[in-house]
Coordinates of C-alpha atoms in Angstrom, one line a residue:
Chain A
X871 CA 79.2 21.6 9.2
X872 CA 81.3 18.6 9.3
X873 CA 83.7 17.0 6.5
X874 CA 81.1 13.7 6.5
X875 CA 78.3 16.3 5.5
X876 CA 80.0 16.8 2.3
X877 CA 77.2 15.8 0.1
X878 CA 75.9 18.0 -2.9
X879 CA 72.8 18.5 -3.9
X880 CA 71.9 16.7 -7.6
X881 CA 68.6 18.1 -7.8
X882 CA 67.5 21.6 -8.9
X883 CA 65.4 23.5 -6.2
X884 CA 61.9 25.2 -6.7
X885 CA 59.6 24.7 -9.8
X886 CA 60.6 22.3 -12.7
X887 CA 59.2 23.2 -16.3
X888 CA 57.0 20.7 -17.7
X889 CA 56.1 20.8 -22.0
X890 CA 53.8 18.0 -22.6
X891 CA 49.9 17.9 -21.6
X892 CA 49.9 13.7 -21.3
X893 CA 50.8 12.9 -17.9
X894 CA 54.3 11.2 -17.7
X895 CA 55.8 12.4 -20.5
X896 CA 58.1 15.0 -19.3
X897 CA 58.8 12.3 -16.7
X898 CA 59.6 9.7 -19.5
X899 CA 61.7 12.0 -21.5
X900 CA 64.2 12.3 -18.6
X901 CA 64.2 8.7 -18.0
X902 CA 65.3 8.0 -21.8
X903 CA 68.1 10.3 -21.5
X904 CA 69.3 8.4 -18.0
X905 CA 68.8 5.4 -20.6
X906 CA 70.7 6.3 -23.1
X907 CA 73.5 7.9 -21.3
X908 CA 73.8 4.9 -18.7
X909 CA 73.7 2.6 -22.3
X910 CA 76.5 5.1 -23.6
X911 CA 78.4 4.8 -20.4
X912 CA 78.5 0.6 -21.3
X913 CA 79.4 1.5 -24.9
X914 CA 82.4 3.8 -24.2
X915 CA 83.5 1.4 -21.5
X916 CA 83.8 -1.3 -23.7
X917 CA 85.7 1.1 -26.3
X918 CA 88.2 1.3 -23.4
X919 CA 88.3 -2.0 -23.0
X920 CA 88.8 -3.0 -26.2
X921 CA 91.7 -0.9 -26.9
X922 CA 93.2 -1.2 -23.7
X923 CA 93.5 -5.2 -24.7
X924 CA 94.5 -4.5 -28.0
X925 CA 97.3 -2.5 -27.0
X926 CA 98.7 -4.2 -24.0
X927 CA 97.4 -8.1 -24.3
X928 CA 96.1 -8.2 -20.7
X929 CA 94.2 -6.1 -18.0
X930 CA 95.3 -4.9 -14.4
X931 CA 92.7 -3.0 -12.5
X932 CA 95.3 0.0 -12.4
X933 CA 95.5 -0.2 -16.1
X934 CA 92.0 0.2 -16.2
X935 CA 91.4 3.3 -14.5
X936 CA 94.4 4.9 -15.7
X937 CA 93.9 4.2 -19.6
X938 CA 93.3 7.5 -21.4
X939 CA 92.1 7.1 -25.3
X940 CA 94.3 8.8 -27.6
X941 CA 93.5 12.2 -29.0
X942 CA 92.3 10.4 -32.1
X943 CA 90.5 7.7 -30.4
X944 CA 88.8 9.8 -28.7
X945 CA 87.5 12.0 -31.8
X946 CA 86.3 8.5 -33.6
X947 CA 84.4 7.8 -30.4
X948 CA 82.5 11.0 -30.3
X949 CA 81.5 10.6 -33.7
X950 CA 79.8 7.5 -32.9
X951 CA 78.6 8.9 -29.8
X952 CA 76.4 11.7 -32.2
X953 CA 75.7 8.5 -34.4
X954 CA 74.4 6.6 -31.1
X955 CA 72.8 10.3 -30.0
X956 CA 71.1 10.3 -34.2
X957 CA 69.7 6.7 -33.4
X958 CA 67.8 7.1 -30.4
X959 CA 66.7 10.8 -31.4
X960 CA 66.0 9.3 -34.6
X961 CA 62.1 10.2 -34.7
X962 CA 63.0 13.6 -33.9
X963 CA 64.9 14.1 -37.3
X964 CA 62.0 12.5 -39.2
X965 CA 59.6 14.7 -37.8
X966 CA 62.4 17.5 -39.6
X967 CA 62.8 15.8 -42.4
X968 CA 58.8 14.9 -43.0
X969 CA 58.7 18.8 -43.2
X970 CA 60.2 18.5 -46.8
X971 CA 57.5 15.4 -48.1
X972 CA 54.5 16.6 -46.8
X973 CA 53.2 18.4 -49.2
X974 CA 53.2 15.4 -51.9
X975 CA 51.9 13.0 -50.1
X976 CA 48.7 11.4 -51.2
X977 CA 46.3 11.5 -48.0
X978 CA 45.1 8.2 -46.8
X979 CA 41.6 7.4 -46.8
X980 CA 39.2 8.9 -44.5
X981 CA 39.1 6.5 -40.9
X982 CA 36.4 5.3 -40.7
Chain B
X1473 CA 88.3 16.5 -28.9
X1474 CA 87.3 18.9 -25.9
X1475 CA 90.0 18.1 -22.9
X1476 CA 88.0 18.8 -19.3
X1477 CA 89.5 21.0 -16.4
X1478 CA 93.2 20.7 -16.6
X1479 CA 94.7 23.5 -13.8
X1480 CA 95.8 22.7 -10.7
X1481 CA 92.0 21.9 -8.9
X1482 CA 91.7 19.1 -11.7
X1483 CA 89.4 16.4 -10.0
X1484 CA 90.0 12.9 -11.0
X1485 CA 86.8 11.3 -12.9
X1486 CA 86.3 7.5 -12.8
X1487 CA 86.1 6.0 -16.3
X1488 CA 82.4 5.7 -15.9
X1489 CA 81.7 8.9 -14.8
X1490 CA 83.9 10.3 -18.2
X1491 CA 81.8 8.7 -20.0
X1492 CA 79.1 10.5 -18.7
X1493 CA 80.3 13.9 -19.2
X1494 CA 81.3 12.7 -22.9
X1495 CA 78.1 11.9 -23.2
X1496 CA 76.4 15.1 -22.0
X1497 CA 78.9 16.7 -24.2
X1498 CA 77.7 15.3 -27.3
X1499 CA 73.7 15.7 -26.5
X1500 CA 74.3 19.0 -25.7
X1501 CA 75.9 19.5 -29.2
X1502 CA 73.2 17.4 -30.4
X1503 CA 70.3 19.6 -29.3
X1504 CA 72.1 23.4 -29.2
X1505 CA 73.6 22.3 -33.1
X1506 CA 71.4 20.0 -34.8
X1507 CA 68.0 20.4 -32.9
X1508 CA 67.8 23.9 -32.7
X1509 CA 68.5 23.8 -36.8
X1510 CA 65.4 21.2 -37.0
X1511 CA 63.1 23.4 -35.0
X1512 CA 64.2 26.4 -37.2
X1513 CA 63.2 24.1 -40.3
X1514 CA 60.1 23.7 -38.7
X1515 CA 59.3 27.0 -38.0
X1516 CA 60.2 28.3 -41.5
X1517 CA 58.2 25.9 -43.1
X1518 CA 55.0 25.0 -40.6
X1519 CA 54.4 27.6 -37.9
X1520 CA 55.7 30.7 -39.2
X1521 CA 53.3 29.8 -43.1
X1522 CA 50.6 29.2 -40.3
X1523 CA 51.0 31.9 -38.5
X1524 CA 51.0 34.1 -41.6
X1525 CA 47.5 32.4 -42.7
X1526 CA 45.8 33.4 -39.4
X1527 CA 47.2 36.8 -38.8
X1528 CA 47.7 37.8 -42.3
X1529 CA 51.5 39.0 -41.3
X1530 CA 54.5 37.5 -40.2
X1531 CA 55.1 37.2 -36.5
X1532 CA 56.1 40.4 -35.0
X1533 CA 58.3 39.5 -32.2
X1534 CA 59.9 36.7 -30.2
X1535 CA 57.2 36.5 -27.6
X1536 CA 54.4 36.0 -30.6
X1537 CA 56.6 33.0 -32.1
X1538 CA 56.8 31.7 -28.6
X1539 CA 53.2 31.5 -28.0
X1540 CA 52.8 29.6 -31.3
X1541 CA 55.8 27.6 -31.5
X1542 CA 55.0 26.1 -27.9
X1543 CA 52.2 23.9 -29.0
X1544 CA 54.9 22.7 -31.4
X1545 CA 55.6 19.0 -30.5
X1546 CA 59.1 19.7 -31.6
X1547 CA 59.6 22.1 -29.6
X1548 CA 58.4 20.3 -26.8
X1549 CA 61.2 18.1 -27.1
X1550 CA 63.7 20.3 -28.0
X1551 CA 62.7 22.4 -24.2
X1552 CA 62.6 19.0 -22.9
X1553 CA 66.0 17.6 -23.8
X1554 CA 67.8 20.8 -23.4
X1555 CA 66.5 21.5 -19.8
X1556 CA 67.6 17.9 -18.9
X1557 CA 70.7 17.8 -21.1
X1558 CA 71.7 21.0 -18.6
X1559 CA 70.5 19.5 -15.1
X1560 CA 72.6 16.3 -16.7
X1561 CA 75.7 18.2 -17.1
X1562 CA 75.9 19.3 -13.6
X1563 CA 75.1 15.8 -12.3
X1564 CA 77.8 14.5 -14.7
X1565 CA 80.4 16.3 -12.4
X1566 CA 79.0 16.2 -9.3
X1567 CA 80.4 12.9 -8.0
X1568 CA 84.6 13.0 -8.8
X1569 CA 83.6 16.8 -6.9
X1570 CA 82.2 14.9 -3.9
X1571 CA 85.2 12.8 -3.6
X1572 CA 87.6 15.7 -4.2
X1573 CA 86.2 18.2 -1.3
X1574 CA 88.6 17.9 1.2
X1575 CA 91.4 17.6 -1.3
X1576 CA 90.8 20.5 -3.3
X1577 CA 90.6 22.6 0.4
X1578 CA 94.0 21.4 1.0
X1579 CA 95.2 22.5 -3.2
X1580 CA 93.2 25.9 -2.5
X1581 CA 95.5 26.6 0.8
X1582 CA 98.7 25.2 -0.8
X1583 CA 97.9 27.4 -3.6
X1584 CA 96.8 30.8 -1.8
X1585 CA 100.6 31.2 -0.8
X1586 CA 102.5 29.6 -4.1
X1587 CA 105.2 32.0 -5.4
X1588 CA 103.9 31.4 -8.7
X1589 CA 101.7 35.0 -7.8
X1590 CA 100.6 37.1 -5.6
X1591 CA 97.1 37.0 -5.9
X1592 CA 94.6 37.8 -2.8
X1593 CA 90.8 36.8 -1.4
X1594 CA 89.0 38.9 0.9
X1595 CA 85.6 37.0 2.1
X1596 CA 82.8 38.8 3.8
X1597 CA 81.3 36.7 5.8
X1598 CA 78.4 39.7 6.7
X1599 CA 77.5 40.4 3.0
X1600 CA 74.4 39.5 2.1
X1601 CA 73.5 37.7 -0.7
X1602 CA 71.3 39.2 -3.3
X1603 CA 67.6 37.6 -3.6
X1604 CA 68.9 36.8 -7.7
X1605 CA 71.4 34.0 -6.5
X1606 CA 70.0 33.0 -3.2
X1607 CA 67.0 31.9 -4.5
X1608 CA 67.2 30.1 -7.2
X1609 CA 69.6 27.3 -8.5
X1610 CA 70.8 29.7 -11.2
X1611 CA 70.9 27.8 -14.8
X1612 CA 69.9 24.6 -13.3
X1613 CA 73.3 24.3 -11.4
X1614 CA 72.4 22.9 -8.1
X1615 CA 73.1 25.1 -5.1
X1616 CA 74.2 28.3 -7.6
X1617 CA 77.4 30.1 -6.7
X1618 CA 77.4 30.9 -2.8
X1619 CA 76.2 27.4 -1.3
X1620 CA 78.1 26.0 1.6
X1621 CA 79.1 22.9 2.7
X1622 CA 81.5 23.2 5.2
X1623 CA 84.3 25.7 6.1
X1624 CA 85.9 27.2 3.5
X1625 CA 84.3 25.3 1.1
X1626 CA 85.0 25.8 -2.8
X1627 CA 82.8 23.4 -4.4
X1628 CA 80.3 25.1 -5.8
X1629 CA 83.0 26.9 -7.7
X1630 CA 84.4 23.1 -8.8
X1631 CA 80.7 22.6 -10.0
X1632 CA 80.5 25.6 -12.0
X1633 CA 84.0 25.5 -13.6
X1634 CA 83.8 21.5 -14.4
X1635 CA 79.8 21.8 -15.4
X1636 CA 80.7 24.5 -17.7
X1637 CA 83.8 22.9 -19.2
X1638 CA 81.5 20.2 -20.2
X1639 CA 78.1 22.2 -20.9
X1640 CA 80.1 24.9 -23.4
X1641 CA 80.9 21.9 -25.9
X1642 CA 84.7 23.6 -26.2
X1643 CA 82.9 26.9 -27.2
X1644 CA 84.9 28.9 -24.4
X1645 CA 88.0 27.2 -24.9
X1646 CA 89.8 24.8 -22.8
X1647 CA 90.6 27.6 -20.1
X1648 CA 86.5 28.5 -20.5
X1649 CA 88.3 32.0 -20.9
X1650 CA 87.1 32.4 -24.8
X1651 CA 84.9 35.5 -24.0
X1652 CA 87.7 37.2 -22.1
X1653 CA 90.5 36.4 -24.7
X1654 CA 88.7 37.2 -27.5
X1655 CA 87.7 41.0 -26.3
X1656 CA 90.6 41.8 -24.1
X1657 CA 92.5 41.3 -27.2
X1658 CA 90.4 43.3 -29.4
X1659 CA 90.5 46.1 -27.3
X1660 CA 94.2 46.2 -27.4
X1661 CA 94.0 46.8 -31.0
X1662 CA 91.2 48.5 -31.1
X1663 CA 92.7 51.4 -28.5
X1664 CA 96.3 51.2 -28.9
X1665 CA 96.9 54.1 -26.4
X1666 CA 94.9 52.8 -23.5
X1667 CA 97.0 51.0 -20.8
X1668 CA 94.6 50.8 -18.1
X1669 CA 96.9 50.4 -14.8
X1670 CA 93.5 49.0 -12.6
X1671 CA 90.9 46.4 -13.9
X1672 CA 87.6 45.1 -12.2
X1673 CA 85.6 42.5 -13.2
X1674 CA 82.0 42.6 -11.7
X1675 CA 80.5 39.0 -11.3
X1676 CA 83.8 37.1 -12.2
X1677 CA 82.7 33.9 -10.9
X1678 CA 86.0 31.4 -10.8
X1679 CA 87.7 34.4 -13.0
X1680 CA 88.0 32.3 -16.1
X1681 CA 87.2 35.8 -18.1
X1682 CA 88.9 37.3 -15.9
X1683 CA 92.4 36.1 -15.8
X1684 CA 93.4 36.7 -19.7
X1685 CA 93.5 40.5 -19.5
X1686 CA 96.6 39.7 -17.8
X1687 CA 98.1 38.5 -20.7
X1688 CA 96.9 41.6 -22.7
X1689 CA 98.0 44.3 -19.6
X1690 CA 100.6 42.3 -17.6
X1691 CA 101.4 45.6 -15.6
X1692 CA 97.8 46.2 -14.7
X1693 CA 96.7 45.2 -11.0
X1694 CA 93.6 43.1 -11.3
X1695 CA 90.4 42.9 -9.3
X1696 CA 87.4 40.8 -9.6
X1697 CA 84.1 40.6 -7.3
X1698 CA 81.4 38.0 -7.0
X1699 CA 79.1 37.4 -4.2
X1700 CA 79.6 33.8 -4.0
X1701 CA 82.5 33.0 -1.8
X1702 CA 83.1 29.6 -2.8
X1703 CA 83.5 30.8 -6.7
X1704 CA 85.7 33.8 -5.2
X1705 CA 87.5 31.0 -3.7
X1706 CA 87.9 28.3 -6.1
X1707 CA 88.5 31.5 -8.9
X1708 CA 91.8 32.3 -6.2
X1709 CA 93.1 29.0 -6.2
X1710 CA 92.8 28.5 -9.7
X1711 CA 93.9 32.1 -10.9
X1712 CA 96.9 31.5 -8.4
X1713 CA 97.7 27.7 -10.0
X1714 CA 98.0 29.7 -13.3
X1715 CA 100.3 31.8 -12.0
X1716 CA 98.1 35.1 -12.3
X1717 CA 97.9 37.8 -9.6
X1718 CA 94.2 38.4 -9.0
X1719 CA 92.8 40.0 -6.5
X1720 CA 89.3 38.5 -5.2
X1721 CA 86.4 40.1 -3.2
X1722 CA 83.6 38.8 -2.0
X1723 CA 81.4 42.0 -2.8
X1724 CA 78.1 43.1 -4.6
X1725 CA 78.5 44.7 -7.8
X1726 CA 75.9 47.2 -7.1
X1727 CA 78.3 48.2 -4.3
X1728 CA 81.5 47.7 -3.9
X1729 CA 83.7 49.6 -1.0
X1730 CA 86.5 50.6 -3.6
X1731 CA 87.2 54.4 -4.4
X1732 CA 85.8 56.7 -6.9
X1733 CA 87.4 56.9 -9.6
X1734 CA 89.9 54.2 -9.0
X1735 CA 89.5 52.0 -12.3
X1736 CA 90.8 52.9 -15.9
X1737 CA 88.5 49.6 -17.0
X1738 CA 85.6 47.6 -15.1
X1739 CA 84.7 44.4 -17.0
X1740 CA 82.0 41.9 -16.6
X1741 CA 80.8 39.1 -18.9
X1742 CA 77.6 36.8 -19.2
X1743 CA 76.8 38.9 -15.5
X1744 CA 74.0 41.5 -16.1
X1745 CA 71.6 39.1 -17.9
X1746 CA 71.7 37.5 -14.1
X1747 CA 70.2 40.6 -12.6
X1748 CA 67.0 42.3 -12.2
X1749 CA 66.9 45.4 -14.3
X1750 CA 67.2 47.9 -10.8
X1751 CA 70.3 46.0 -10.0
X1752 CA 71.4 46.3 -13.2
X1753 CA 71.5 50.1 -13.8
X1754 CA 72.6 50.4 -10.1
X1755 CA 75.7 48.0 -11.6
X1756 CA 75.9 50.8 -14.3
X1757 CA 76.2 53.8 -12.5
X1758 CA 78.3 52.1 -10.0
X1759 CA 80.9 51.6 -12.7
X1760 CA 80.7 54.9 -13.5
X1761 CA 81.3 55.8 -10.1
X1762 CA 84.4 53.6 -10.3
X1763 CA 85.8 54.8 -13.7
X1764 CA 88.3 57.2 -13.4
X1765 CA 88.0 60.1 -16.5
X1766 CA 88.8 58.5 -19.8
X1767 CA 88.5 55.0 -18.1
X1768 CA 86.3 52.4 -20.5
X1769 CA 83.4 49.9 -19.1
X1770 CA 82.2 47.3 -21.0
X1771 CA 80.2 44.6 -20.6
X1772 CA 80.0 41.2 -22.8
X1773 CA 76.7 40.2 -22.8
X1774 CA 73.9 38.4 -25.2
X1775 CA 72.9 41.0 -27.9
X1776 CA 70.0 43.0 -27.3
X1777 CA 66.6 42.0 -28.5
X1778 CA 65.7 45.3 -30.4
X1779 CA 69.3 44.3 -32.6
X1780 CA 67.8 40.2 -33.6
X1781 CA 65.0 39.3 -36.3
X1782 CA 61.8 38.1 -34.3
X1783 CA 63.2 34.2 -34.2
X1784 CA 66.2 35.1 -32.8
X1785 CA 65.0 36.3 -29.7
X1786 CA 62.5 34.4 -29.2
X1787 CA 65.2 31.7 -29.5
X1788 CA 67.8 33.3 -27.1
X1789 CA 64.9 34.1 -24.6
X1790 CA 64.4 30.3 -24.0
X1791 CA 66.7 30.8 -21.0
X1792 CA 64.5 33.2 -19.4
X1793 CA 61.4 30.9 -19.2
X1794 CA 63.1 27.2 -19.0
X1795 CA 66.9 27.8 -17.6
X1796 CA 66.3 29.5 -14.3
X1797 CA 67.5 32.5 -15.8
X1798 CA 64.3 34.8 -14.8
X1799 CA 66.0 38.3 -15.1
X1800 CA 67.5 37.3 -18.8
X1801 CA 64.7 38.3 -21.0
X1802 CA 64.5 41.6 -19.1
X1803 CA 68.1 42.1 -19.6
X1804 CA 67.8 41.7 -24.0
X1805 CA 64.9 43.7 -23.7
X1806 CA 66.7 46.6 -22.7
X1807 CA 68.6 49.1 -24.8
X1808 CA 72.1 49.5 -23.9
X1809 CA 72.5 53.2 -25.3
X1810 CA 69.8 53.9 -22.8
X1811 CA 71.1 52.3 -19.8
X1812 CA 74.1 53.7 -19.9
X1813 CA 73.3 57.6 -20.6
X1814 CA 70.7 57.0 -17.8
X1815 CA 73.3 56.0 -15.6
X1816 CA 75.2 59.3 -16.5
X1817 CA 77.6 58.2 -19.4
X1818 CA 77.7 60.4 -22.3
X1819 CA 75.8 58.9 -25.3
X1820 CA 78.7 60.1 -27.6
X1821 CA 80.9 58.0 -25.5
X1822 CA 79.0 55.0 -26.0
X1823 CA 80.5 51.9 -27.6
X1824 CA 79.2 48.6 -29.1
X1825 CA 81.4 45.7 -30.5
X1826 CA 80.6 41.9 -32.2
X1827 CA 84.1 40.1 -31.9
X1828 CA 84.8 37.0 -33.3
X1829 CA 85.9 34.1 -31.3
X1830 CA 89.5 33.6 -31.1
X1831 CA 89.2 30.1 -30.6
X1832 CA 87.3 29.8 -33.8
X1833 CA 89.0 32.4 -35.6
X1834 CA 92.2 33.4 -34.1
X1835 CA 93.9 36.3 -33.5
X1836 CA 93.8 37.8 -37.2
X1837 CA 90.4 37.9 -37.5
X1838 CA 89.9 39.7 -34.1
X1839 CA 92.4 42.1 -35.5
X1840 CA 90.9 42.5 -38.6
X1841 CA 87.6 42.8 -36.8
X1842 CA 89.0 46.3 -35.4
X1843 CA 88.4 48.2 -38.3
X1844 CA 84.9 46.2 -39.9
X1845 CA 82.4 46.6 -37.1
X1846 CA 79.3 47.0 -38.8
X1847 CA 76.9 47.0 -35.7
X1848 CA 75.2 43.9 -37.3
X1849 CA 74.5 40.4 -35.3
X1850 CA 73.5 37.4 -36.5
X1851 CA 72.4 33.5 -35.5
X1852 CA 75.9 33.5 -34.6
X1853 CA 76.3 35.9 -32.1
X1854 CA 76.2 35.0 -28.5
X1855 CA 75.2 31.3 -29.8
X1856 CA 77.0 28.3 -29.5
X1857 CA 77.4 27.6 -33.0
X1858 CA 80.3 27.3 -35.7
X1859 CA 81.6 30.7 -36.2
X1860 CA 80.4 32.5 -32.3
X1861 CA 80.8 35.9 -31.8
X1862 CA 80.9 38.0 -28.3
X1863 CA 78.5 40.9 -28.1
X1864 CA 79.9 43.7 -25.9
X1865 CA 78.7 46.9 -25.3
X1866 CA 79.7 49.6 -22.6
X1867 CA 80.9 53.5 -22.7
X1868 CA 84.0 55.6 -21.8
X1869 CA 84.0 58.0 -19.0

């Protein structure tokens, strides 16, 4: 084995589990989460950016990589991350919360 | 806020990739907290009222609910995110480790002969590993604890550490060493008298629950085995960068080459659950070979199923079918008490603890804990939710 060969393996070996019947699903659920963590990756980035420029008035590329939010920035910013993680769940907590208004709701008219 | 690995095998992350372990962070929270409390909703007021209407009863274990709740569309996203929030997690920390192989070599070898401690690592290059780790990624970690890369390689020990600093969501603490803290702690108080001089913990991994009973029995000499030697290896280097003598083998739990009688306390946590039930009574009576007379095992571990309400194991067991964790539902399903007379321990000599988090908690509560152990779990034991508890159970010799 050579130092060049230092490579890891992302992917889990042998059988994955799969939970929906449709074709694809399973398949699209993973792809929303590389969405939405890739989109959160932009958002936090710009958080970093944004303070960074309010706090020194100009931007080196050592500055950049070096910047590390403060222990309160940091809390504010994962509180918006689980408002950003709410938002794109968000049909996940209705299906919760329908659990509470089913029961008084009028049914709709039979299809025809 | 949750601070990432912070010893002396730190790897640097990019800003990007922070934000992608920040990220996996929060989603875990977001489906172990707040979806797992939706598809309890659920269940109370849809499957289990359903359930009840067929069958005329309630469900009778976790394995019924299961079989029900799994046409559950919530459910099916709940498995769904939560097996790729964990692949996620690993991926997150993957690339600052890739960067970092070489260097963290070079830290491991610095570190193996610091003067902070005397620590040692004895790798055995002819053991072979066990079927349970060699084949299978164990909980979705790519290449599990003994893959190579090149010589001497610690990686997969870098994975597990930095994967787990971000997959525990601060749970196990900043050091990851919660679990150990936590009990090595209680058992001080709880047994005032016993100074155990050796310690071995079975299945240590990097160590992290290994290195606080240190801080509990600072005279004791401390072992630890695992069969992965870039774990054994990375657990060294970072024991050693604490400045905590451990000493490391690369051995099997089932068999180690130490003496009879030559511990006062063998230790393992979140181990046995890992193992197929034949490896894991051969663990047990291999402690008890080990014990000297009057010497304690215990072994943190998820609470039994026969101890949880019929949701609460089907809930825990969701490692065993979607987590790569096949030996785990066998595990809970066994009885403790059993396992360990069957192995030879006295059942009057068996012992069973639920120990608050010190993290959560702190030290008073684990103290107070001593003398109010009721034998009762609950949705908070061995889950990562707000007010944990560590199950533990194990017998004197």
């Amino acid at each position: 084995m050579s130092e060049n060969d230092n490579k890891l393996r992302y992917s889990v070996r042998g059988k994955k589990s799969r939970f929906f019947e449709s074709d694809g699903v399973d398949e699209l659920v993973s792809i929303c989460m590389s969405i939405a963590q890739e989109l959160w990756v932009v958002k936090e980035e710009l958080a970093l950016l944004k303070n960074l420029t309010l706090e020194k008035g100009l931007l080196t590329k050592k500055e950049l990589e070096n910047f590390k939010f403060t222990v309160k920035q940091k809390t504010e910013l994962d509180n918006e991350n689980k408002d950003f993680i709410d938002r794109v769940f968000f049909t996940l907590r209705e299906s919760v919360e329908s659990v509470d208004s089913n029961h008084d709701e009028p049914n709709p008219p039979p299809i025809p | 806020m949750t601070r990432y690995v912070q010893h002396g095998l730190k790897v640097k992350s990019k800003p990007d990739e922070i934000a992608r372990q920040n990220f996996m962070l929060n989603m875990r929270s977001y489906v172990m907290l707040d979806m797992a409390m939706g598809m309890k909703k659920i269940y109370d007021n849809n499957i289990e009222p359903n359930f009840k209407k067929l069958n005329k009863r309630k469900p009778k274990n976790g394995d019924e609910i299961h079989k029900t709740i799994k046409k559950d569309t919530y459910f099916k996203f709940y498995s769904s995110i939560r097996c790729n929030a964990q692949e996620m997690v690993f991926r997150s920390v993957i690339p600052p480790i890739e960067r970092s192989m070489i260097d963290l070599k070079k830290k491991a070898k610095k570190l193996s002969t610091s003067k902070k401690a005397n620590g040692s690592l004895k790798i055995d290059k002819k053991l072979t590993i066990p079927k349970s780790v060699s084949a299978l990624d164990v909980h979705l970690m790519p290449g599990c604890y003994h893959s190579e890369h090149s010589e001497n390689d610690l990686t997969q020990g870098a994975l597990y550490d930095n994967g787990v600093s971000v997959f525990s969501m601060g749970f196990f603490g900043e050091k990851l060493d919660d679990i150990g803290s936590s009990i090595s702690l209680f058992i001080k108080k709880k047994y005032p008298k016993f100074k155990p001089v050796r310690i071995l913990d079975l299945g240590c991994t990097v160590g992290h629950n290994t290195l606080p009973w240190n801080k509990v029995y600072p005279k004791a000499e401390i072992h630890a085995v695992d069969v992965g030697a870039p774990v054994l290896r990375y657990g060294h280097a970072r024991a050693q960068s604490e400045g905590i003598s451990v000493h490391f083998h690369q051995q099997n739990a089932e068999k180690t080459n130490f003496e009879n009688n030559s511990f006062d306390l063998v230790f393992s946590s979140m181990f046995l659950h890992e193992v197929p039930k034949k490896g894991i009574k051969q663990i047990i009576r291999e402690a008890k070979r080990l014990l000297k007379p009057g010497g304690l095992m215990l072994h943190m571990e998820l609470p039994p199923n026969k101890m949880l309400d019929a949701y609460n194991s089907f809930y825990l067991d969701w490692d065993s079918y979607y987590n790569k964790e096949p030996y785990y539902k066998t595990f809970r399903d066994m009885i403790p008490e059993k396992v360990c007379s069957e192995a030879g321990f006295s059942k009057n000599k068996f012992v069973q603890f639920i120990i608050p988090s010190i993290g959560q908690f702190g030290e008073e509560e684990i103290i107070k804990s001593v003398n109010s152990q009721n034998g009762n779990v609950d949705d908070r034991t061995g889950r990562f939710t707000k007010g944990i508890h560590w199950y533990c159970f194990g017998s004197w010799k």
